[in-house]
CSV table of C-alpha atoms in Angstrom, one decimal:
chain,number,residue,atom,x,y,z
A,60,UNK,CA,57.3,73.9,91.4
A,61,UNK,CA,58.4,71.5,94.1
A,62,UNK,CA,61.8,73.2,94.1
A,63,UNK,CA,60.3,76.6,94.8
A,64,UNK,CA,61.5,78.0,98.1
A,65,UNK,CA,58.4,80.1,98.4
A,66,UNK,CA,56.2,77.0,98.2
A,67,UNK,CA,58.3,75.2,100.7
A,68,UNK,CA,58.1,78.0,103.2
A,69,UNK,CA,54.4,78.4,102.7
A,70,UNK,CA,53.8,74.7,103.4
A,71,UNK,CA,56.1,74.8,106.4
A,72,UNK,CA,54.2,77.8,107.9
A,73,UNK,CA,50.9,76.2,107.2
A,74,UNK,CA,51.9,72.9,108.7
A,75,UNK,CA,53.2,74.7,111.8
A,76,UNK,CA,50.0,76.7,112.1
A,77,UNK,CA,47.8,73.7,111.7
A,78,UNK,CA,49.8,71.6,114.1
A,79,UNK,CA,49.7,74.3,116.7
A,80,UNK,CA,46.0,74.9,116.4
A,81,UNK,CA,45.1,71.1,116.4
A,82,UNK,CA,47.3,70.6,119.4
A,83,UNK,CA,45.7,73.5,121.2
A,84,UNK,CA,42.2,72.1,120.4
A,85,UNK,CA,43.2,68.6,121.7
A,86,UNK,CA,44.6,70.0,124.9
A,87,UNK,CA,42.2,72.9,125.6
A,88,UNK,CA,38.9,71.2,124.6
A,89,UNK,CA,38.9,68.2,127.0
A,90,UNK,CA,40.6,70.2,129.7
A,91,UNK,CA,37.9,72.9,129.5
A,92,UNK,CA,35.1,70.3,129.8
A,93,UNK,CA,36.7,68.6,132.7
A,94,UNK,CA,37.2,71.9,134.5
A,95,UNK,CA,33.6,72.9,133.7
A,96,UNK,CA,32.4,69.5,135.1
A,97,UNK,CA,34.4,70.0,138.2
A,98,UNK,CA,33.1,73.5,138.6
A,99,UNK,CA,29.4,72.6,138.4
A,100,UNK,CA,30.0,69.6,140.7
A,101,UNK,CA,31.6,71.6,143.4
A,102,UNK,CA,29.9,74.9,143.0
A,103,UNK,CA,26.3,73.7,142.4
A,104,UNK,CA,25.7,70.5,144.4
A,105,UNK,CA,21.9,70.9,144.1
A,106,UNK,CA,21.9,71.0,140.4
A,107,UNK,CA,18.8,69.4,139.0
A,108,UNK,CA,20.3,67.8,135.8
A,109,UNK,CA,22.2,64.6,136.4
A,110,UNK,CA,25.7,64.6,135.3
A,111,UNK,CA,26.5,62.0,132.6
A,112,UNK,CA,29.0,59.3,133.1
A,113,UNK,CA,32.5,60.2,132.1
A,114,UNK,CA,33.6,58.6,128.9
A,115,UNK,CA,36.8,56.6,129.8
A,116,UNK,CA,37.7,55.7,126.3
A,117,UNK,CA,41.1,57.4,125.8
A,118,UNK,CA,40.8,57.3,122.0
A,119,UNK,CA,37.8,59.7,122.0
A,120,UNK,CA,37.5,63.3,122.9
A,121,UNK,CA,34.6,63.7,125.3
A,122,UNK,CA,32.8,66.5,123.6
A,123,UNK,CA,29.2,65.3,124.4
A,124,UNK,CA,28.8,64.9,128.1
A,125,UNK,CA,25.7,67.0,128.9
A,126,UNK,CA,22.1,66.6,127.7
A,127,UNK,CA,21.1,68.9,124.8
A,128,UNK,CA,18.9,71.8,125.8
A,129,UNK,CA,20.4,72.2,129.2
A,130,UNK,CA,22.6,75.2,130.1
A,131,UNK,CA,25.6,72.8,130.3
A,132,UNK,CA,24.7,71.3,126.9
A,133,UNK,CA,24.3,74.7,125.3
A,134,UNK,CA,27.6,75.8,126.8
A,135,UNK,CA,29.3,72.7,125.4
A,136,UNK,CA,27.8,73.2,122.0
A,137,UNK,CA,28.7,76.9,121.8
A,138,UNK,CA,32.2,76.2,123.0
A,139,UNK,CA,32.7,73.4,120.5
A,140,UNK,CA,31.6,75.7,117.7
A,141,UNK,CA,33.9,78.4,118.9
A,142,UNK,CA,36.8,75.9,119.2
A,143,UNK,CA,36.2,74.8,115.6
A,144,UNK,CA,36.0,78.4,114.4
A,145,UNK,CA,39.1,79.4,116.3
A,146,UNK,CA,41.0,76.4,114.9
A,147,UNK,CA,39.9,77.3,111.3
A,148,UNK,CA,40.7,80.9,111.8
A,149,UNK,CA,44.2,80.1,113.2
A,150,UNK,CA,44.8,77.9,110.2
A,151,UNK,CA,43.7,80.6,107.8
A,152,UNK,CA,45.9,83.2,109.6
A,153,UNK,CA,48.8,80.8,109.4
A,154,UNK,CA,48.2,80.4,105.7
A,155,UNK,CA,48.1,84.2,105.1
A,156,UNK,CA,51.1,84.8,107.3
A,157,UNK,CA,52.9,82.0,105.5
A,158,UNK,CA,52.3,83.7,102.1
A,159,UNK,CA,53.4,87.1,103.5
A,160,UNK,CA,56.5,85.8,105.3
A,161,UNK,CA,57.6,83.5,102.5
A,162,UNK,CA,57.3,86.4,99.9
A,163,UNK,CA,59.2,88.7,102.3
A,164,UNK,CA,62.0,86.2,102.8
A,165,UNK,CA,62.3,85.0,99.2
A,166,UNK,CA,61.9,88.4,97.4
A,167,UNK,CA,65.5,89.5,98.2
A,168,UNK,CA,66.8,86.1,97.2
A,169,UNK,CA,64.9,86.3,93.9
A,170,UNK,CA,66.4,89.8,93.3
A,171,UNK,CA,69.9,88.5,94.1
A,172,UNK,CA,69.4,85.5,91.8
A,173,UNK,CA,68.3,87.8,89.0
A,174,UNK,CA,71.1,90.3,89.7
A,175,UNK,CA,73.7,87.4,89.8
A,176,UNK,CA,72.4,86.2,86.4
A,177,UNK,CA,72.7,89.6,84.9
A,178,UNK,CA,76.1,90.1,86.4
A,179,UNK,CA,77.3,86.9,84.8
A,180,UNK,CA,76.2,88.3,81.5
A,181,UNK,CA,78.4,91.3,81.9
A,182,UNK,CA,76.0,93.8,83.5
A,183,UNK,CA,78.6,95.0,85.9
A,184,UNK,CA,77.9,97.5,88.7
A,185,UNK,CA,74.3,96.3,89.2
A,186,UNK,CA,72.9,97.0,92.6
A,187,UNK,CA,70.0,95.4,94.5
A,188,UNK,CA,67.9,97.0,97.2
A,189,UNK,CA,69.0,96.3,100.8
A,190,UNK,CA,65.6,95.7,102.5
A,191,UNK,CA,66.8,94.6,106.0
A,192,UNK,CA,69.7,94.5,108.3
A,193,UNK,CA,69.6,90.7,108.9
A,194,UNK,CA,71.6,88.0,107.2
A,195,UNK,CA,69.9,88.5,103.9
A,196,UNK,CA,70.3,92.2,104.1
A,197,UNK,CA,74.0,91.8,104.7
A,198,UNK,CA,74.2,89.4,101.8
A,199,UNK,CA,72.6,92.0,99.5
A,200,UNK,CA,75.0,94.7,100.8
A,201,UNK,CA,78.0,92.3,100.2
A,202,UNK,CA,76.7,91.6,96.7
A,203,UNK,CA,76.4,95.4,96.0
A,204,UNK,CA,80.0,95.9,97.1
A,205,UNK,CA,81.2,93.0,95.0
A,206,UNK,CA,79.4,94.3,92.0
A,207,UNK,CA,80.7,97.8,92.4
A,208,UNK,CA,84.3,96.5,92.9
A,209,UNK,CA,84.0,94.3,89.8
A,210,UNK,CA,82.8,97.3,87.8
A,211,UNK,CA,85.7,99.4,89.1
A,212,UNK,CA,88.2,96.7,88.5
A,213,UNK,CA,87.0,96.2,84.9
A,214,UNK,CA,87.1,99.9,84.3
A,215,UNK,CA,90.7,100.1,85.6
A,216,UNK,CA,91.7,97.1,83.6
A,217,UNK,CA,90.4,98.6,80.4
A,218,UNK,CA,92.0,101.9,81.2
A,219,UNK,CA,95.3,100.2,82.1
A,220,UNK,CA,95.2,98.2,78.8
A,221,UNK,CA,94.7,101.5,76.9
A,222,UNK,CA,97.5,103.2,78.8
A,223,UNK,CA,99.9,100.3,78.3
A,224,UNK,CA,99.1,100.3,74.6
A,225,UNK,CA,99.7,104.1,74.5
A,226,UNK,CA,103.0,103.9,76.4
A,227,UNK,CA,104.2,101.0,74.2
A,228,UNK,CA,103.2,102.7,71.0
A,229,UNK,CA,105.1,105.9,71.5
A,230,UNK,CA,108.6,104.4,72.0
A,231,UNK,CA,108.0,101.7,69.4
A,232,UNK,CA,107.0,104.3,66.9
A,233,UNK,CA,110.2,106.2,67.6
A,234,UNK,CA,112.3,103.1,67.3
A,235,UNK,CA,110.5,102.0,64.2
A,236,UNK,CA,110.8,105.4,62.5
A,237,UNK,CA,114.5,105.7,63.2
A,238,UNK,CA,115.2,102.1,62.2
A,239,UNK,CA,113.4,102.5,59.0
A,240,UNK,CA,115.2,105.7,58.1
A,241,UNK,CA,118.6,104.2,59.0
A,242,UNK,CA,117.7,101.1,56.9
A,243,UNK,CA,116.7,103.1,53.9
A,244,UNK,CA,119.7,105.4,54.1
A,245,UNK,CA,117.6,108.5,54.8
A,246,UNK,CA,119.5,109.1,58.0
A,247,UNK,CA,123.1,108.5,58.9
A,248,UNK,CA,123.9,106.9,62.2
A,249,UNK,CA,125.1,109.3,64.9
A,250,UNK,CA,125.6,109.2,68.7
A,251,UNK,CA,122.5,111.4,69.1
A,252,UNK,CA,120.3,109.0,67.2
A,253,UNK,CA,121.7,106.0,69.0
A,254,UNK,CA,121.2,107.8,72.4
A,255,UNK,CA,117.5,108.4,71.5
A,256,UNK,CA,117.0,104.7,70.5
A,257,UNK,CA,118.7,103.6,73.7
A,258,UNK,CA,116.5,105.9,75.8
A,259,UNK,CA,113.4,104.5,74.2
A,260,UNK,CA,114.5,100.9,74.7
A,261,UNK,CA,115.3,101.7,78.4
A,262,UNK,CA,111.7,103.1,78.7
A,263,UNK,CA,110.3,99.9,77.3
A,264,UNK,CA,112.4,97.8,79.6
A,265,UNK,CA,111.3,99.9,82.6
A,266,UNK,CA,107.6,99.6,81.6
A,267,UNK,CA,107.8,95.9,81.2
A,268,UNK,CA,109.6,95.4,84.5
A,269,UNK,CA,107.0,97.6,86.3
A,270,UNK,CA,104.2,95.5,84.8
A,271,UNK,CA,105.9,92.3,85.8
A,272,UNK,CA,106.3,93.6,89.4
A,273,UNK,CA,102.6,94.5,89.6
A,274,UNK,CA,101.5,91.2,88.2
A,275,UNK,CA,103.6,89.4,90.8
A,276,UNK,CA,102.2,91.5,93.5
A,277,UNK,CA,98.6,91.0,92.3
A,278,UNK,CA,99.2,87.2,92.4
A,279,UNK,CA,100.8,87.4,95.9
A,280,UNK,CA,104.0,86.0,94.5
A,281,UNK,CA,106.3,89.0,94.8
A,282,UNK,CA,109.6,87.6,96.1
A,283,UNK,CA,110.9,89.3,99.2
A,284,UNK,CA,114.3,88.9,100.7
A,285,UNK,CA,113.5,90.4,104.1
A,286,UNK,CA,116.2,91.2,106.7
A,287,UNK,CA,116.5,93.6,109.6
A,288,UNK,CA,117.7,97.0,108.6
A,289,UNK,CA,118.2,100.3,110.4
A,290,UNK,CA,115.4,102.7,109.2
A,291,UNK,CA,117.8,105.7,109.3
A,292,UNK,CA,120.3,103.8,107.0
A,293,UNK,CA,117.5,103.1,104.6
A,294,UNK,CA,116.6,106.8,104.4
A,295,UNK,CA,120.2,107.9,104.1
A,296,UNK,CA,120.8,105.5,101.2
A,297,UNK,CA,117.8,107.1,99.3
A,298,UNK,CA,118.9,110.6,100.2
A,299,UNK,CA,122.4,109.9,98.9
A,300,UNK,CA,121.1,108.7,95.6
A,301,UNK,CA,119.1,111.9,95.0
A,302,UNK,CA,121.3,114.5,96.8
A,303,UNK,CA,123.0,115.7,93.6
A,304,UNK,CA,119.7,116.1,91.7
A,305,UNK,CA,118.1,117.9,94.6
A,306,UNK,CA,121.1,120.3,94.9
A,307,UNK,CA,120.9,121.0,91.2
A,308,UNK,CA,117.2,121.9,91.5
A,309,UNK,CA,117.9,124.1,94.5
A,310,UNK,CA,115.9,121.8,96.8
A,311,UNK,CA,117.0,120.9,100.4
A,312,UNK,CA,117.0,117.2,101.0
A,313,UNK,CA,117.2,116.1,104.7
A,314,UNK,CA,117.0,113.0,106.8
A,315,UNK,CA,115.4,113.3,110.2
A,316,UNK,CA,115.6,110.1,112.3
A,317,UNK,CA,116.8,109.1,115.7
A,318,UNK,CA,119.9,106.9,115.9
A,319,UNK,CA,118.4,104.4,118.2
A,320,UNK,CA,115.4,103.3,116.2
A,321,UNK,CA,114.5,99.6,116.3
A,322,UNK,CA,115.4,97.7,113.1
A,323,UNK,CA,112.6,96.9,110.6
A,324,UNK,CA,112.4,93.6,108.6
A,325,UNK,CA,112.1,94.5,105.0
A,326,UNK,CA,113.4,93.7,101.5
A,327,UNK,CA,116.1,96.4,101.2
A,328,UNK,CA,116.0,96.5,97.4
A,329,UNK,CA,112.2,96.6,97.2
A,330,UNK,CA,111.9,99.3,99.9
A,331,UNK,CA,114.6,101.3,98.2
A,332,UNK,CA,112.4,101.1,95.1
A,333,UNK,CA,109.5,102.5,97.1
A,334,UNK,CA,111.5,105.3,98.6
A,335,UNK,CA,113.0,106.2,95.2
A,336,UNK,CA,109.6,106.5,93.7
A,337,UNK,CA,108.4,108.8,96.5
A,338,UNK,CA,111.5,111.0,96.5
A,339,UNK,CA,111.5,111.1,92.6
A,340,UNK,CA,107.9,112.3,92.6
A,341,UNK,CA,108.7,114.8,95.3
A,342,UNK,CA,111.6,116.2,93.2
A,343,UNK,CA,109.4,116.5,90.1
A,344,UNK,CA,106.7,118.4,92.0
A,345,UNK,CA,108.7,120.6,94.4
A,346,UNK,CA,110.0,124.0,93.0
A,347,UNK,CA,113.4,125.4,93.7
A,348,UNK,CA,113.9,126.6,97.2
A,349,UNK,CA,111.6,123.9,98.6
A,350,UNK,CA,112.5,121.1,101.0
A,351,UNK,CA,112.1,117.3,101.0
A,352,UNK,CA,112.4,115.6,104.4
A,353,UNK,CA,112.9,111.9,104.9
A,354,UNK,CA,111.7,111.0,108.4
A,355,UNK,CA,111.6,107.9,110.5
A,356,UNK,CA,109.8,107.0,113.7
A,357,UNK,CA,109.0,103.6,115.3
A,358,UNK,CA,107.2,101.5,112.7
A,359,UNK,CA,106.9,104.5,110.3
A,360,UNK,CA,108.7,106.1,107.4
A,361,UNK,CA,107.7,109.5,106.0
A,362,UNK,CA,108.5,111.4,102.9
A,363,UNK,CA,107.3,115.1,103.2
A,364,UNK,CA,107.8,117.8,100.7
A,365,UNK,CA,106.8,121.5,100.3
A,366,UNK,CA,105.8,121.1,96.7
A,367,UNK,CA,102.7,121.9,94.7
A,368,UNK,CA,100.5,119.4,96.7
A,369,UNK,CA,97.6,117.3,95.5
A,370,UNK,CA,94.0,118.4,95.0
A,371,UNK,CA,91.6,116.7,97.4
A,372,UNK,CA,89.6,115.1,94.6
A,373,UNK,CA,92.7,113.4,93.2
A,374,UNK,CA,93.9,111.9,96.5
A,375,UNK,CA,91.6,108.8,96.4
A,376,UNK,CA,93.1,107.9,92.9
A,377,UNK,CA,96.7,108.8,93.5
A,378,UNK,CA,97.7,105.1,93.8
A,379,UNK,CA,95.7,104.0,90.7
A,380,UNK,CA,97.7,102.6,87.9
A,381,UNK,CA,98.5,105.1,85.1
A,382,UNK,CA,96.4,107.7,86.9
A,383,UNK,CA,97.0,111.2,85.6
A,384,UNK,CA,95.9,114.2,87.7
A,385,UNK,CA,96.8,116.4,84.8
A,386,UNK,CA,95.2,114.7,81.7
A,387,UNK,CA,97.3,116.8,79.4
A,388,UNK,CA,100.6,115.8,81.0
A,389,UNK,CA,103.0,113.9,78.9
A,390,UNK,CA,105.6,111.5,80.3
A,391,UNK,CA,108.7,112.9,78.8
A,392,UNK,CA,110.9,111.8,81.7
A,393,UNK,CA,110.8,108.1,81.0
A,394,UNK,CA,108.5,107.3,83.9
A,395,UNK,CA,106.0,104.5,83.3
A,396,UNK,CA,103.2,106.0,85.5
A,397,UNK,CA,103.2,103.0,87.7
A,398,UNK,CA,105.5,104.1,90.4
A,399,UNK,CA,103.0,104.8,93.2
A,400,UNK,CA,101.0,101.7,92.3
A,401,UNK,CA,104.2,99.6,92.6
A,402,UNK,CA,105.1,101.4,95.9
A,403,UNK,CA,101.7,100.5,97.3
A,404,UNK,CA,102.0,96.9,96.2
A,405,UNK,CA,105.4,96.5,97.7
A,406,UNK,CA,104.4,98.0,101.0
A,407,UNK,CA,101.3,95.9,101.2
A,408,UNK,CA,103.4,92.8,100.4
A,409,UNK,CA,105.3,93.6,103.6
A,410,UNK,CA,102.1,93.7,105.5
A,411,UNK,CA,102.2,97.5,105.8
A,412,UNK,CA,100.1,100.4,104.6
A,413,UNK,CA,101.0,103.6,102.6
A,414,UNK,CA,98.9,106.7,102.9
A,415,UNK,CA,99.1,110.2,101.4
A,416,UNK,CA,98.0,113.5,102.9
A,417,UNK,CA,98.0,116.9,101.2
A,418,UNK,CA,96.3,120.0,102.7
A,419,UNK,CA,95.8,121.4,99.3
A,420,UNK,CA,97.3,122.8,96.1
A,421,UNK,CA,100.6,124.5,96.9
A,422,UNK,CA,100.8,123.2,100.5
A,423,UNK,CA,103.0,120.2,100.1
A,424,UNK,CA,102.5,116.4,100.3
A,425,UNK,CA,103.2,113.8,102.9
A,426,UNK,CA,103.5,110.1,102.1
A,427,UNK,CA,103.6,107.9,105.2
A,428,UNK,CA,104.5,104.2,105.3
A,429,UNK,CA,103.3,102.2,108.4
A,430,UNK,CA,105.0,98.9,108.8
A,431,UNK,CA,103.5,95.9,110.5
A,432,UNK,CA,104.9,95.2,113.9
């Protein structure tokens, strides 16, 4: 019980209240009597009752100076009773206020303690009431954000585990099936079968490498070999890599950037990976006859397409790992589903920010990368 914060606050409020009322009584009581004595001495010189001798003992409070039954004595007695009642009332009020204030202050802390205990037992996403805007209220709000973030992170981790298992199971099943058939002599080796096996192995290598990149980025240990590079040259390199594919699909791929842009300090290979992911996505979602523009401005790189666009409710999740806007979509193109998550991690590792904007379905998509100055 001695460790209870409520009890400690209650005792503190009661002590402060008692100390204040006693100090008031000690100061006000004698001072009032002296002023009253001075008043009747100066204002009523013909007073019939002799004034008593002033008690000079400093260790006593002179509460009995006037004879009983006199107006002065009656005043002294009534004032003394009122002083005692006032002191007692103030002490009682301090006690009641102490109970109220201590309960008000400790209730949010008790709720936070209970919520923290439940959170440690796995009750993720738990929220506590925010009862004020002071420090305790901000603490409760911070706890709610942390609890919600933990619940979201746990949900994403479980979803990612399931998606990784799914993405691993498919190529492994194909490789195991062909290997078993070849081993048992049910199939004869052919360039086509070997090509399928090689494709599935490449998919596994791609997925493992993507997971490794994400794990390094999450740990803040993604190695970056930064050097100054011309933004236009960075975009032209990406455009050159995808020019043939864009031409085959009937898509116009352009680079729009001034020649005198200030160089940016980036890891060229990592940023090429970012731009390749963005342009590759744009090519998959832009129909023939559309355009993809790679643009550069001071401190900004943009990939803009005229493709199918992104629904508004999917934009907040577009950088989530393994997020599928179309739940029925199958990854038959060898993509791991981590491209945009990796792009975000690489940009943030450079101290930058990547955002996406799409007016709606069928109205194109714009990815913008803002680099730190």
